Coordinates of C-alpha atoms in Angstrom, one line a residue:
M1 CA 0.1 0.0 0.0
T2 CA 1.4 3.6 -0.9
I3 CA 0.1 7.1 -1.9
P4 CA 1.7 7.6 -5.5
T5 CA 4.6 10.3 -5.5
R6 CA 2.6 12.2 -8.1
L7 CA -0.2 12.2 -5.6
A8 CA 1.8 12.9 -2.7
R9 CA 2.5 16.6 -3.2
G10 CA 0.7 18.8 -1.2
L11 CA -1.2 15.8 0.7
R12 CA -1.8 16.9 4.3
L13 CA -4.2 14.1 4.5
P14 CA -5.2 10.8 2.3
V15 CA -8.7 12.2 0.9
I16 CA -10.0 12.8 -2.2
G17 CA -12.7 14.9 -2.5
A18 CA -15.4 12.9 -4.4
P19 CA -16.8 14.2 -7.7
M20 CA -20.7 15.3 -7.0
F21 CA -22.7 15.7 -10.1
I22 CA -23.7 19.8 -10.0
V23 CA -22.5 20.7 -6.5
S24 CA -18.3 20.1 -7.5
T25 CA -16.8 23.3 -8.8
P26 CA -13.6 25.0 -9.3
D27 CA -14.8 27.0 -6.4
L28 CA -15.0 23.6 -4.2
V29 CA -12.1 21.8 -6.1
I30 CA -9.5 24.8 -5.8
A31 CA -10.5 25.1 -1.7
Q32 CA -9.9 21.5 -1.2
C33 CA -6.5 21.4 -3.4
R34 CA -5.4 24.5 -1.5
A35 CA -6.4 22.9 2.1
G36 CA -4.3 19.8 1.2
V37 CA -6.6 17.0 0.1
I38 CA -7.7 15.8 -3.7
G39 CA -10.5 17.8 -5.2
S40 CA -12.2 16.6 -8.1
F41 CA -15.3 17.3 -9.9
P42 CA -17.5 15.4 -12.7
A43 CA -16.3 16.6 -16.4
L44 CA -20.0 16.8 -17.1
N45 CA -21.0 19.5 -14.4
A46 CA -19.0 22.1 -17.3
R47 CA -22.3 23.0 -19.6
P48 CA -21.9 23.5 -22.1
A49 CA -18.8 21.4 -22.9
A50 CA -17.0 24.4 -24.1
V51 CA -16.7 25.5 -20.3
L52 CA -14.7 22.4 -19.2
E53 CA -11.9 24.1 -20.8
D54 CA -12.4 27.3 -18.9
W55 CA -12.6 25.2 -15.6
L56 CA -9.6 23.3 -16.2
K57 CA -7.8 26.4 -17.2
R58 CA -8.9 28.5 -14.0
I59 CA -7.9 25.5 -11.6
A60 CA -4.4 24.8 -13.0
D61 CA -3.4 28.2 -13.0
E62 CA -5.1 29.2 -9.3
L63 CA -3.1 26.1 -8.0
A64 CA -0.5 27.4 -9.3
A65 CA -0.5 31.4 -8.3
H66 CA -1.1 29.3 -4.5
D67 CA 2.0 27.0 -4.9
E68 CA 3.9 30.3 -6.1
S69 CA 3.2 32.0 -2.8
H70 CA 2.5 28.9 -0.5
P71 CA 6.1 27.3 -1.6
D72 CA 6.1 25.4 2.3
R73 CA 2.9 24.6 1.8
P74 CA 1.9 23.6 -2.0
A75 CA -1.7 22.7 -3.1
A76 CA -2.8 19.0 -3.6
P77 CA -3.4 17.7 -7.2
F78 CA -7.0 17.6 -8.8
A79 CA -8.7 15.0 -10.3
V80 CA -11.4 15.1 -12.9
N81 CA -14.2 12.3 -13.0
Q82 CA -15.2 10.6 -16.6
I83 CA -18.5 8.9 -17.1
V84 CA -17.7 6.2 -19.8
H85 CA -20.8 4.9 -20.5
K86 CA -21.9 4.9 -24.1
S87 CA -24.6 7.6 -23.2
N88 CA -21.9 10.6 -22.5
D89 CA -20.9 11.3 -26.2
R90 CA -18.5 14.1 -24.6
L91 CA -16.3 11.7 -23.5
S92 CA -13.7 12.0 -26.3
H93 CA -13.9 16.0 -26.3
D94 CA -13.4 15.7 -22.3
L95 CA -10.8 13.4 -22.5
D96 CA -9.2 15.4 -24.9
L97 CA -9.1 18.7 -22.7
C98 CA -7.7 16.2 -19.9
V99 CA -4.9 15.5 -22.0
K100 CA -4.0 19.1 -22.8
Y101 CA -4.0 20.4 -19.1
K102 CA -2.1 17.1 -17.8
V103 CA -4.9 16.2 -15.1
P104 CA -2.8 14.5 -12.4
L105 CA -6.0 12.2 -11.6
V106 CA -8.4 10.9 -13.9
I107 CA -11.6 9.2 -12.0
T108 CA -13.4 6.5 -14.7
S109 CA -16.9 5.5 -13.7
L110 CA -19.5 2.9 -15.6
G111 CA -17.0 1.5 -17.8
A112 CA -13.5 0.7 -18.3
R113 CA -11.8 1.4 -21.2
P114 CA -8.0 0.8 -22.2
E115 CA -7.7 3.6 -24.4
V116 CA -8.8 6.1 -22.0
T117 CA -6.2 5.0 -19.7
E118 CA -3.6 5.1 -22.4
A119 CA -4.6 8.6 -23.1
V120 CA -4.0 9.6 -19.7
H121 CA -0.7 7.5 -19.0
S122 CA 0.3 9.1 -22.4
Y123 CA 1.1 12.2 -20.0
G124 CA 1.5 10.7 -16.9
G125 CA -1.8 10.9 -15.6
L126 CA -3.1 8.6 -13.1
V127 CA -6.9 6.6 -13.5
F128 CA -8.6 5.2 -11.0
H129 CA -11.6 3.6 -11.4
D130 CA -15.0 3.1 -9.3
V131 CA -16.1 -0.1 -8.6
I132 CA -18.8 -1.9 -6.4
D133 CA -17.7 -5.6 -6.3
Q134 CA -14.5 -7.9 -7.2
T135 CA -16.0 -8.5 -11.1
F136 CA -15.9 -4.9 -11.7
A137 CA -12.5 -4.2 -10.2
R138 CA -11.2 -7.2 -11.7
K139 CA -11.7 -6.2 -15.0
A140 CA -11.0 -2.1 -14.4
V141 CA -7.2 -3.5 -13.6
E142 CA -7.1 -5.4 -16.5
K143 CA -8.0 -2.6 -18.8
G144 CA -5.4 -0.6 -17.5
A145 CA -6.8 1.2 -14.2
D146 CA -3.7 2.3 -12.0
G147 CA -5.6 2.8 -8.8
L148 CA -9.6 1.8 -7.7
I149 CA -12.4 3.6 -5.8
L150 CA -14.4 1.1 -3.6
V151 CA -17.5 2.0 -3.1
A152 CA -19.0 0.4 -0.5
A153 CA -22.8 0.2 1.2
G154 CA -23.7 3.7 2.6
A155 CA -21.7 5.9 0.2
G156 CA -23.4 8.7 -1.3
G157 CA -24.7 9.0 -4.7
H158 CA -24.8 5.7 -7.1
A159 CA -23.1 2.9 -4.1
G160 CA -22.8 -0.8 -3.5
R161 CA -24.2 -3.3 -1.4
Q162 CA -21.0 -4.9 0.4
S163 CA -19.5 -4.1 3.8
P164 CA -16.0 -1.8 3.4
F165 CA -14.4 -5.0 5.5
A166 CA -15.5 -7.1 2.5
L167 CA -14.5 -4.6 -0.1
V168 CA -11.1 -3.9 1.2
Q169 CA -10.4 -7.4 2.2
E170 CA -11.2 -9.5 -0.7
T171 CA -9.5 -6.7 -2.8
R172 CA -6.3 -6.6 -0.9
R173 CA -6.1 -10.4 -1.7
W174 CA -5.1 -9.8 -5.4
F175 CA -4.4 -6.2 -5.7
D176 CA -1.6 -4.2 -4.1
G177 CA -1.9 -0.8 -6.0
P178 CA -3.4 2.2 -4.7
I179 CA -7.2 1.9 -3.2
A180 CA -9.8 4.7 -2.1
L181 CA -12.7 3.9 0.5
S182 CA -15.7 5.1 -0.2
G183 CA -19.1 4.6 2.1
S184 CA -20.0 6.7 5.3
I185 CA -16.5 8.5 6.2
S186 CA -17.0 12.0 7.7
T187 CA -14.5 11.9 10.5
G188 CA -11.0 11.9 11.2
A189 CA -11.6 9.0 13.0
S190 CA -12.7 7.0 9.7
V191 CA -10.1 8.1 7.8
L192 CA -8.2 6.6 10.4
A193 CA -10.1 3.7 9.8
A194 CA -9.9 3.6 6.3
Q195 CA -6.3 3.5 6.3
T196 CA -6.3 1.0 8.8
L197 CA -8.4 -1.5 6.9
G198 CA -5.9 -1.1 3.9
A199 CA -6.9 1.6 1.5
D200 CA -4.5 4.6 0.9
F201 CA -7.2 7.0 0.7
A202 CA -10.5 7.8 1.9
Y203 CA -12.8 9.0 -0.3
I204 CA -15.5 12.0 0.7
G205 CA -18.3 13.4 -0.8
S206 CA -21.5 14.0 1.2
A207 CA -19.8 15.9 3.6
F208 CA -18.5 18.3 1.6
I209 CA -21.9 19.1 0.3
A210 CA -22.1 20.6 3.7
T211 CA -19.4 23.4 2.4
R212 CA -19.6 27.3 1.6
E213 CA -18.1 26.8 -1.5
A214 CA -20.2 23.6 -3.0
Q215 CA -22.6 24.5 -5.3
A216 CA -25.8 23.2 -3.6
S217 CA -28.9 25.0 -2.3
D218 CA -29.0 25.9 1.3
A219 CA -32.3 23.4 1.7
Y220 CA -29.6 20.8 0.7
K221 CA -27.0 21.8 2.7
Q222 CA -29.3 21.9 5.7
A223 CA -30.7 18.4 5.0
I224 CA -27.2 17.1 5.1
V225 CA -26.5 19.0 8.8
S226 CA -29.8 17.8 10.2
G227 CA -29.9 14.3 8.6
S228 CA -28.7 11.0 9.7
A229 CA -28.1 7.2 8.5
A230 CA -31.7 6.9 8.7
D231 CA -32.6 9.9 6.4
I232 CA -31.1 7.5 3.4
V233 CA -32.9 5.7 0.9
Y234 CA -31.1 3.2 -1.3
S235 CA -33.0 2.9 -4.7
N236 CA -32.1 2.6 -9.0
L237 CA -35.0 4.4 -9.6
F238 CA -33.5 7.7 -10.3
S239 CA -30.9 7.1 -12.9
G240 CA -31.0 3.4 -13.5
V241 CA -28.3 2.5 -11.1
H242 CA -28.8 1.8 -7.5
G243 CA -27.7 5.0 -5.2
N244 CA -28.2 6.5 -1.8
Y245 CA -30.6 9.6 -1.4
L246 CA -32.1 12.2 1.2
R247 CA -35.6 10.5 1.8
A248 CA -37.1 14.3 2.5
S249 CA -36.0 15.1 -1.2
I250 CA -38.0 12.1 -2.4
V251 CA -40.9 12.8 -0.7
A252 CA -41.2 16.3 -1.6
A253 CA -40.9 15.0 -5.1
G254 CA -44.6 13.5 -4.6
L255 CA -42.7 9.7 -4.4
D256 CA -43.4 7.1 -1.0
P257 CA -39.5 6.7 -0.5
D258 CA -40.7 3.2 1.4
H259 CA -42.5 2.0 -2.2
L260 CA -40.2 2.9 -5.0
P261 CA -40.8 0.9 -8.4
E262 CA -37.0 0.2 -9.6
G263 CA -35.4 1.9 -12.1
D264 CA -34.1 0.5 -15.5
L265 CA -30.4 -0.1 -16.5
S266 CA -31.0 -0.4 -19.9
T267 CA -32.2 3.2 -19.9
M268 CA -29.6 5.1 -17.9
N269 CA -30.3 8.8 -17.8
F270 CA -28.9 11.3 -15.2
G271 CA -31.5 13.7 -15.7
A272 CA -34.6 12.2 -16.5
A273 CA -37.6 13.6 -14.9
V274 CA -38.6 11.0 -12.5
A275 CA -42.0 13.0 -10.9
N276 CA -43.8 16.0 -10.9
G277 CA -40.8 17.5 -13.1
A278 CA -38.0 16.5 -10.3
K279 CA -34.8 15.5 -11.2
A280 CA -32.0 13.2 -9.8
W281 CA -29.3 15.5 -8.5
K282 CA -30.8 18.7 -9.0
D283 CA -34.3 17.8 -6.7
I284 CA -33.8 14.5 -5.6
W285 CA -30.6 14.7 -3.3
G286 CA -28.4 12.6 -3.4
A287 CA -26.5 11.6 0.0
G288 CA -24.4 9.1 2.7
Q289 CA -25.2 7.5 5.4
G290 CA -22.2 9.6 7.3
I291 CA -24.2 12.5 7.5
G292 CA -24.9 12.1 11.1
A293 CA -21.7 13.2 11.9
I294 CA -21.9 16.5 9.9
D295 CA -23.5 19.3 12.0
E296 CA -22.7 22.3 10.7
V297 CA -21.8 24.1 7.1
L298 CA -18.3 25.6 6.8
P299 CA -15.9 26.7 4.6
A300 CA -14.4 23.4 3.2
A301 CA -10.7 24.6 4.4
S302 CA -12.2 24.2 7.8
Y303 CA -13.7 21.6 7.6
V304 CA -10.4 19.4 5.9
E305 CA -9.1 21.3 9.3
R306 CA -11.6 19.6 11.6
L307 CA -11.1 16.6 9.7
L308 CA -6.9 16.5 10.2
S309 CA -7.2 17.4 14.2
E310 CA -10.0 14.4 14.2
Y311 CA -7.1 12.4 12.3
R312 CA -4.6 13.4 15.3
E313 CA -6.5 12.4 18.1
S314 CA -7.6 9.3 16.8
L315 CA -3.9 8.1 16.3
K316 CA -3.1 9.1 19.9
R317 CA -6.2 6.6 21.2
L318 CA -5.1 3.9 19.3
P319 CA -4.0 1.3 21.8
R320 CA -0.6 -0.1 22.0
P321 CA -0.1 -3.5 20.8
E322 CA 0.6 -5.1 24.2
A323 CA -2.7 -3.3 25.4
A324 CA -4.9 -4.7 22.5
L325 CA -3.9 -7.9 23.2
A326 CA -4.4 -8.0 26.7
V327 CA -7.2 -10.1 27.9

Protein backbone atom coordinates (compact mmCIF):
# COMPACT_ATOMS: atom_id res chain seq x y z
CA MET A 1 0.00 0.00 0.00
CA THR A 2 1.34 3.40 -0.91
CA ILE A 3 0.20 6.79 -2.13
CA PRO A 4 1.65 7.42 -5.60
CA THR A 5 4.36 10.08 -5.58
CA ARG A 6 2.48 12.07 -8.21
CA LEU A 7 -0.46 12.44 -5.82
CA ALA A 8 1.47 12.98 -2.60
CA ARG A 9 2.68 16.54 -3.20
CA GLY A 10 0.74 18.97 -1.04
CA LEU A 11 -1.36 16.21 0.53
CA ARG A 12 -1.97 16.85 4.23
CA LEU A 13 -4.54 14.09 4.66
CA PRO A 14 -5.09 10.89 2.63
CA VAL A 15 -8.43 12.17 1.33
CA ILE A 16 -9.99 12.53 -2.10
CA GLY A 17 -13.00 14.81 -2.30
CA ALA A 18 -15.46 12.78 -4.36
CA PRO A 19 -16.75 14.28 -7.63
CA MET A 20 -20.41 15.14 -7.13
CA PHE A 21 -22.84 15.84 -9.96
CA ILE A 22 -23.88 19.53 -9.96
CA VAL A 23 -22.29 20.14 -6.53
CA SER A 24 -18.58 20.01 -7.41
CA THR A 25 -17.26 23.05 -9.30
CA PRO A 26 -13.90 24.86 -9.48
CA ASP A 27 -14.70 26.82 -6.31
CA LEU A 28 -14.91 23.64 -4.26
CA VAL A 29 -12.04 21.86 -6.03
CA ILE A 30 -9.65 24.78 -5.56
CA ALA A 31 -10.60 25.11 -1.88
CA GLN A 32 -10.07 21.38 -1.31
CA CYS A 33 -6.67 21.35 -3.02
CA ARG A 34 -5.47 24.46 -1.21
CA ALA A 35 -6.51 22.86 2.08
CA GLY A 36 -4.41 19.78 1.34
CA VAL A 37 -6.78 17.12 -0.01
CA ILE A 38 -7.38 16.03 -3.60
CA GLY A 39 -10.33 17.90 -5.07
CA SER A 40 -12.34 16.58 -7.99
CA PHE A 41 -15.33 17.32 -10.20
CA PRO A 42 -17.30 15.48 -12.91
CA ALA A 43 -16.42 16.71 -16.40
CA LEU A 44 -20.15 16.77 -17.17
CA ASN A 45 -20.67 19.49 -14.55
CA ALA A 46 -19.08 21.94 -16.98
CA ARG A 47 -21.92 22.88 -19.32
CA PRO A 48 -21.89 23.45 -22.22
CA ALA A 49 -18.87 21.35 -23.13
CA ALA A 50 -16.78 24.40 -24.04
CA VAL A 51 -16.88 25.51 -20.40
CA LEU A 52 -14.71 22.55 -19.38
CA GLU A 53 -11.59 24.19 -20.78
CA ASP A 54 -12.34 27.36 -18.82
CA TRP A 55 -12.66 25.30 -15.65
CA LEU A 56 -9.44 23.37 -16.22
CA LYS A 57 -7.49 26.52 -16.99
CA ARG A 58 -8.84 28.30 -13.93
CA ILE A 59 -8.02 25.40 -11.61
CA ALA A 60 -4.52 24.99 -13.04
CA ASP A 61 -3.81 28.73 -12.87
CA GLU A 62 -5.13 29.25 -9.35
CA LEU A 63 -3.33 26.22 -7.93
CA ALA A 64 -0.10 27.34 -9.61
CA ALA A 65 -0.52 30.81 -8.10
CA HIS A 66 -1.12 29.26 -4.69
CA ASP A 67 2.04 27.19 -4.98
CA GLU A 68 4.07 30.23 -5.95
CA SER A 69 2.88 32.20 -2.94
CA HIS A 70 2.97 29.23 -0.54
CA PRO A 71 6.12 27.26 -1.47
CA ASP A 72 6.17 25.67 1.97
CA ARG A 73 2.58 24.45 1.64
CA PRO A 74 1.72 23.64 -1.99
CA ALA A 75 -1.75 22.65 -3.08
CA ALA A 76 -2.73 19.01 -3.45
CA PRO A 77 -3.42 17.65 -6.97
CA PHE A 78 -6.87 17.68 -8.54
CA ALA A 79 -8.92 15.09 -10.41
CA VAL A 80 -11.59 14.97 -13.10
CA ASN A 81 -14.29 12.32 -13.23
CA GLN A 82 -15.19 10.89 -16.64
CA ILE A 83 -18.37 8.88 -17.22
CA VAL A 84 -17.29 6.16 -19.65
CA HIS A 85 -20.80 4.83 -20.29
CA LYS A 86 -21.94 4.86 -23.93
CA SER A 87 -24.56 7.49 -23.09
CA ASN A 88 -21.81 10.09 -22.59
CA ASP A 89 -21.29 11.60 -26.04
CA ARG A 90 -18.81 14.12 -24.62
CA LEU A 91 -16.20 11.61 -23.52
CA SER A 92 -13.78 12.08 -26.42
CA HIS A 93 -13.94 15.88 -26.23
CA ASP A 94 -13.57 15.97 -22.46
CA LEU A 95 -10.76 13.43 -22.42
CA ASP A 96 -8.81 15.45 -24.99
CA LEU A 97 -8.97 18.43 -22.65
CA CYS A 98 -7.77 16.33 -19.71
CA VAL A 99 -4.77 15.38 -21.84
CA LYS A 100 -4.18 19.00 -22.90
CA TYR A 101 -4.16 20.21 -19.29
CA LYS A 102 -2.41 17.11 -17.96
CA VAL A 103 -4.96 16.44 -15.25
CA PRO A 104 -3.03 14.54 -12.53
CA LEU A 105 -5.81 12.05 -11.76
CA VAL A 106 -8.73 10.92 -13.90
CA ILE A 107 -11.51 9.04 -12.12
CA THR A 108 -13.50 6.78 -14.44
CA SER A 109 -17.03 5.54 -13.76
CA LEU A 110 -19.59 3.26 -15.38
CA GLY A 111 -17.21 1.59 -17.77
CA ALA A 112 -13.48 0.86 -18.12
CA ARG A 113 -11.87 1.36 -21.52
CA PRO A 114 -8.17 0.86 -22.34
CA GLU A 115 -8.07 3.83 -24.70
CA VAL A 116 -9.07 6.16 -21.85
CA THR A 117 -6.28 4.83 -19.65
CA GLU A 118 -3.77 5.05 -22.50
CA ALA A 119 -4.66 8.69 -23.13
CA VAL A 120 -4.13 9.60 -19.48
CA HIS A 121 -0.91 7.60 -19.24
CA SER A 122 0.44 9.43 -22.30
CA TYR A 123 1.28 12.48 -20.18
CA GLY A 124 2.02 10.66 -16.91
CA GLY A 125 -1.44 10.93 -15.36
CA LEU A 126 -3.12 8.26 -13.27
CA VAL A 127 -6.50 6.56 -13.63
CA PHE A 128 -8.59 5.39 -10.67
CA HIS A 129 -11.78 3.49 -11.46
CA ASP A 130 -14.75 3.27 -9.10
CA VAL A 131 -16.22 -0.17 -8.48
CA ILE A 132 -18.74 -1.87 -6.22
CA ASP A 133 -17.51 -5.48 -6.31
CA GLN A 134 -14.65 -7.78 -7.31
CA THR A 135 -15.94 -8.46 -10.82
CA PHE A 136 -15.78 -4.79 -11.77
CA ALA A 137 -12.52 -4.31 -9.86
CA ARG A 138 -10.73 -7.05 -11.79
CA LYS A 139 -12.06 -5.77 -15.12
CA ALA A 140 -10.82 -2.27 -14.34
CA VAL A 141 -7.32 -3.45 -13.49
CA GLU A 142 -7.23 -5.69 -16.57
CA LYS A 143 -8.02 -2.62 -18.68
CA GLY A 144 -5.20 -0.59 -17.17
CA ALA A 145 -6.56 1.26 -14.14
CA ASP A 146 -3.80 2.33 -11.76
CA GLY A 147 -6.01 2.43 -8.70
CA LEU A 148 -9.46 1.43 -7.47
CA ILE A 149 -12.15 3.38 -5.69
CA LEU A 150 -14.14 0.87 -3.66
CA VAL A 151 -17.67 2.21 -3.27
CA ALA A 152 -19.17 0.41 -0.30
CA ALA A 153 -22.64 0.32 1.22
CA GLY A 154 -23.63 3.68 2.66
CA ALA A 155 -21.81 5.84 0.12
CA GLY A 156 -23.62 8.86 -1.25
CA GLY A 157 -24.92 8.87 -4.80
CA HIS A 158 -24.26 5.71 -6.81
CA ALA A 159 -23.21 3.07 -4.30
CA GLY A 160 -22.73 -0.64 -3.76
CA ARG A 161 -24.19 -3.05 -1.25
CA GLN A 162 -21.07 -4.60 0.25
CA SER A 163 -19.44 -3.89 3.60
CA PRO A 164 -16.23 -1.85 3.37
CA PHE A 165 -14.51 -4.67 5.28
CA ALA A 166 -15.51 -7.20 2.63
CA LEU A 167 -14.57 -4.94 -0.27
CA VAL A 168 -11.12 -3.99 1.00
CA GLN A 169 -10.22 -7.42 2.39
CA GLU A 170 -11.07 -9.23 -0.82
CA THR A 171 -9.42 -6.64 -3.03
CA ARG A 172 -6.19 -6.65 -1.04
CA ARG A 173 -5.88 -10.41 -1.56
CA TRP A 174 -4.94 -9.77 -5.19
CA PHE A 175 -4.35 -6.03 -5.70
CA ASP A 176 -1.48 -4.07 -4.16
CA GLY A 177 -2.07 -0.78 -5.98
CA PRO A 178 -3.72 2.38 -4.63
CA ILE A 179 -7.18 2.00 -3.11
CA ALA A 180 -9.62 4.73 -2.10
CA LEU A 181 -12.51 3.66 0.12
CA SER A 182 -15.92 5.30 -0.15
CA GLY A 183 -18.86 4.88 2.20
CA SER A 184 -20.01 6.98 5.18
CA ILE A 185 -16.59 8.55 5.84
CA SER A 186 -17.12 11.96 7.44
CA THR A 187 -14.64 12.21 10.33
CA GLY A 188 -10.91 12.06 10.84
CA ALA A 189 -11.39 8.86 12.81
CA SER A 190 -13.08 7.19 9.84
CA VAL A 191 -10.27 8.37 7.55
CA LEU A 192 -7.80 6.62 9.84
CA ALA A 193 -10.05 3.56 9.99
CA ALA A 194 -10.04 3.34 6.19
CA GLN A 195 -6.24 3.35 6.21
CA THR A 196 -6.09 0.76 8.97
CA LEU A 197 -8.40 -1.47 6.96
CA GLY A 198 -6.03 -1.35 4.00
CA ALA A 199 -7.07 1.65 1.91
CA ASP A 200 -4.64 4.38 0.91
CA PHE A 201 -7.25 7.13 0.65
CA ALA A 202 -10.62 7.97 2.14
CA TYR A 203 -13.11 9.12 -0.51
CA ILE A 204 -15.40 11.78 0.96
CA GLY A 205 -18.39 13.30 -0.81
CA SER A 206 -21.50 14.05 1.24
CA ALA A 207 -19.68 15.98 3.96
CA PHE A 208 -18.39 18.43 1.36
CA ILE A 209 -21.96 19.23 0.29
CA ALA A 210 -22.26 21.09 3.59
CA THR A 211 -19.46 23.51 2.71
CA ARG A 212 -19.76 27.09 1.57
CA GLU A 213 -18.05 26.44 -1.75
CA ALA A 214 -20.35 23.58 -2.75
CA GLN A 215 -22.85 24.38 -5.50
CA ALA A 216 -25.84 23.18 -3.51
CA SER A 217 -28.93 25.01 -2.30
CA ASP A 218 -29.15 26.12 1.31
CA ALA A 219 -31.99 23.62 1.76
CA TYR A 220 -29.78 20.78 0.51
CA LYS A 221 -26.93 21.80 2.81
CA GLN A 222 -29.26 22.04 5.80
CA ALA A 223 -30.69 18.60 4.98
CA ILE A 224 -27.14 17.23 5.25
CA VAL A 225 -26.56 19.04 8.54
CA SER A 226 -29.84 17.91 10.12
CA GLY A 227 -29.91 14.41 8.65
CA SER A 228 -28.66 11.01 9.76
CA ALA A 229 -28.29 7.51 8.35
CA ALA A 230 -32.01 6.93 8.95
CA ASP A 231 -32.77 9.62 6.35
CA ILE A 232 -31.04 7.79 3.49
CA VAL A 233 -32.91 5.71 0.89
CA TYR A 234 -31.21 3.23 -1.48
CA SER A 235 -32.87 3.00 -4.90
CA ASN A 236 -32.15 2.59 -8.61
CA LEU A 237 -35.25 4.51 -9.72
CA PHE A 238 -33.63 7.86 -10.31
CA SER A 239 -30.83 7.02 -12.74
CA GLY A 240 -31.10 3.29 -13.41
CA VAL A 241 -28.13 2.67 -11.10
CA HIS A 242 -28.54 1.98 -7.37
CA GLY A 243 -27.66 4.91 -5.18
CA ASN A 244 -28.35 6.63 -1.87
CA TYR A 245 -30.61 9.67 -1.63
CA LEU A 246 -32.14 11.91 1.02
CA ARG A 247 -35.60 10.74 2.03
CA ALA A 248 -36.99 14.27 2.41
CA SER A 249 -36.17 15.16 -1.20
CA ILE A 250 -37.96 12.05 -2.43
CA VAL A 251 -41.05 12.95 -0.41
CA ALA A 252 -40.91 16.51 -1.75
CA ALA A 253 -41.05 15.06 -5.27
CA GLY A 254 -44.36 13.39 -4.44
CA LEU A 255 -42.97 9.86 -4.11
CA ASP A 256 -43.23 7.32 -1.31
CA PRO A 257 -39.62 6.47 -0.36
CA ASP A 258 -40.72 3.17 1.15
CA HIS A 259 -42.46 1.99 -2.03
CA LEU A 260 -40.34 3.11 -4.96
CA PRO A 261 -40.59 1.26 -8.29
CA GLU A 262 -37.51 -0.28 -9.86
CA GLY A 263 -35.43 1.75 -12.29
CA ASP A 264 -34.23 0.55 -15.68
CA LEU A 265 -30.48 0.17 -16.17
CA SER A 266 -30.89 -0.16 -19.94
CA THR A 267 -32.18 3.40 -20.13
CA MET A 268 -29.62 4.92 -17.79
CA ASN A 269 -30.31 8.64 -17.62
CA PHE A 270 -28.84 10.99 -15.04
CA GLY A 271 -31.07 13.94 -15.80
CA ALA A 272 -34.51 12.53 -16.56
CA ALA A 273 -37.53 13.80 -14.66
CA VAL A 274 -38.86 11.17 -12.28
CA ALA A 275 -42.02 12.65 -10.81
CA ASN A 276 -43.72 16.05 -10.99
CA GLY A 277 -40.76 17.33 -12.99
CA ALA A 278 -38.25 16.42 -10.26
CA LYS A 279 -34.82 15.34 -11.53
CA ALA A 280 -32.13 13.18 -9.96
CA TRP A 281 -29.33 15.18 -8.30
CA LYS A 282 -31.00 18.54 -8.88
CA ASP A 283 -34.19 17.79 -6.94
CA ILE A 284 -33.64 14.24 -5.66
CA TRP A 285 -30.59 14.82 -3.51
CA GLY A 286 -27.80 12.29 -3.22
CA ALA A 287 -26.23 11.71 0.20
CA GLY A 288 -24.54 8.93 2.13
CA GLN A 289 -25.13 7.38 5.53
CA GLY A 290 -22.26 9.32 7.12
CA ILE A 291 -24.13 12.63 7.28
CA GLY A 292 -25.01 12.15 10.95
CA ALA A 293 -21.49 13.34 11.81
CA ILE A 294 -21.98 16.67 10.00
CA ASP A 295 -23.53 19.38 12.16
CA GLU A 296 -22.73 22.70 10.48
CA VAL A 297 -21.96 24.32 7.14
CA LEU A 298 -18.28 25.28 7.00
CA PRO A 299 -15.76 26.57 4.50
CA ALA A 300 -14.11 23.56 2.88
CA ALA A 301 -10.76 24.52 4.42
CA SER A 302 -12.29 24.57 7.91
CA TYR A 303 -13.81 21.14 7.38
CA VAL A 304 -10.43 19.77 6.26
CA GLU A 305 -8.81 21.27 9.38
CA ARG A 306 -11.45 19.53 11.48
CA LEU A 307 -10.70 16.24 9.74
CA LEU A 308 -6.98 16.71 10.36
CA SER A 309 -7.51 17.45 14.05
CA GLU A 310 -9.79 14.41 14.47
CA TYR A 311 -7.32 12.25 12.57
CA ARG A 312 -4.47 13.23 14.89
CA GLU A 313 -6.57 12.69 18.00
CA SER A 314 -7.60 9.26 16.73
CA LEU A 315 -3.96 8.32 16.21
CA LYS A 316 -3.31 9.12 19.86
CA ARG A 317 -6.19 6.90 20.96
CA LEU A 318 -4.95 3.82 19.13
CA PRO A 319 -3.97 1.20 21.73
CA ARG A 320 -0.41 -0.07 21.83
CA PRO A 321 -0.15 -3.70 20.62
CA GLU A 322 0.45 -5.04 24.11
CA ALA A 323 -2.57 -3.16 25.45
CA ALA A 324 -4.77 -4.28 22.58
CA LEU A 325 -3.86 -7.91 23.20
CA ALA A 326 -4.39 -7.82 26.96
CA VAL A 327 -7.35 -10.05 27.79
